Steps between C-alpha positions, in 0.01 A plus 500: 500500500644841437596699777277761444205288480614292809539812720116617399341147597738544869353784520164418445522188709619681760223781488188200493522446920429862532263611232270145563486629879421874425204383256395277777542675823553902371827648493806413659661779703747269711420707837371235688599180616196291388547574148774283436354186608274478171767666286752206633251237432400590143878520429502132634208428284667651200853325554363166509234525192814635298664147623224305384510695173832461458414092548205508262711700221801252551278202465322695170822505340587182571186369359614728197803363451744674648803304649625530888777669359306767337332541828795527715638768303243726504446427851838540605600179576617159389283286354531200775408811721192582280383109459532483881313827610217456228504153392213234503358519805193295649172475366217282523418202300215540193163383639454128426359507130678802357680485231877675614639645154810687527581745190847557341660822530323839360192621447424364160522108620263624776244629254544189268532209816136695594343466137574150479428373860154748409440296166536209697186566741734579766369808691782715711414531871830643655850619410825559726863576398577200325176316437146520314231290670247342271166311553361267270153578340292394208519852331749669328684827667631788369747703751694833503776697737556797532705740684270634764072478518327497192208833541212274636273664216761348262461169669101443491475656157778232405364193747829507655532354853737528776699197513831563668733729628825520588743813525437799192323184333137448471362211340176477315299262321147430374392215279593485143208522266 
């Protein structure tokens, strides 16, 4: 990132504590005492969403197909550093009947991996960092992703339905005609 552009997002990340306090609680004069207590907390609150961001975009890039090394660069680090910190971590087992499909790297495998499992009658009921979950039906599916909520006009006028989301990704679908 260049410098320029890294010292306006500090800066901006810094400045989020205070200004979501001030639009909640009025302005922030720093005369008393009791005022820091929510200021201190919302900067807690803010630290550790920009951790779990910084795990969600990791494991988006990943799943995108960039290497640990690529990762550990930008981050700062090696890449048995990166693959340590942000590697797989736990998650829970597919409910018994799904069908677990795991997509290659990059978006456009996604988009094809969902066309065919969707021409196959198999209807997408949940996605995670490195998996698309799948139920069998007796219809055909159509499904789409996109990068943040679909306008929910958009969506009825379309028959599109909520089927999964996971990070800046929202999954759709709707039977195919």
């Amino acid at each position: 990132m260049p410098p320029h552009l890294e010292a306006a997002l500090r800066e901006r990340a810094a400045d989020l504590p205070l200004a979501f306090i001030e639009e909640a609680l009025g302005r922030f004069t720093g005369a008393q005492q009791r005022q820091y207590r929510p200021l201190i907390e919302a900067a807690r609150v803010a630290a550790d969403e920009s951790r779990a961001t910084l795990a969600r975009c990791v494991e988006a890039g990943r799943r995108a197909g960039l290497s640990w090394s690529e990762i550990g660069a930008l981050l700062g680090m090696s890449k048995q550093a990166a693959q340590q910190r942000f590697g797989a971590g736990k998650r829970e087992p597919a409910p018994f009947g799904t069908i677990v499909v795991t997509p290659g790297t990059g978006a456009a495998s996604e988009e094809e991996l969902m066309a065919e499992e969707g021409a196959a009658g198999r209807e997408l009921i949940d996605a995670d960092a490195t998996r698309l979950l799948f139920r069998q039906t007796s219809r055909a599916w159509e499904h789409r992703r996109t990068v943040g909520a679909i306008d929910p006009e958009e969506a009825r006028q379309g028959g599109w339905q909520p089927a999964a989301h996971w990070f800046l990704f929202h999954y759709y679908k709707r039977p195919a005609p």
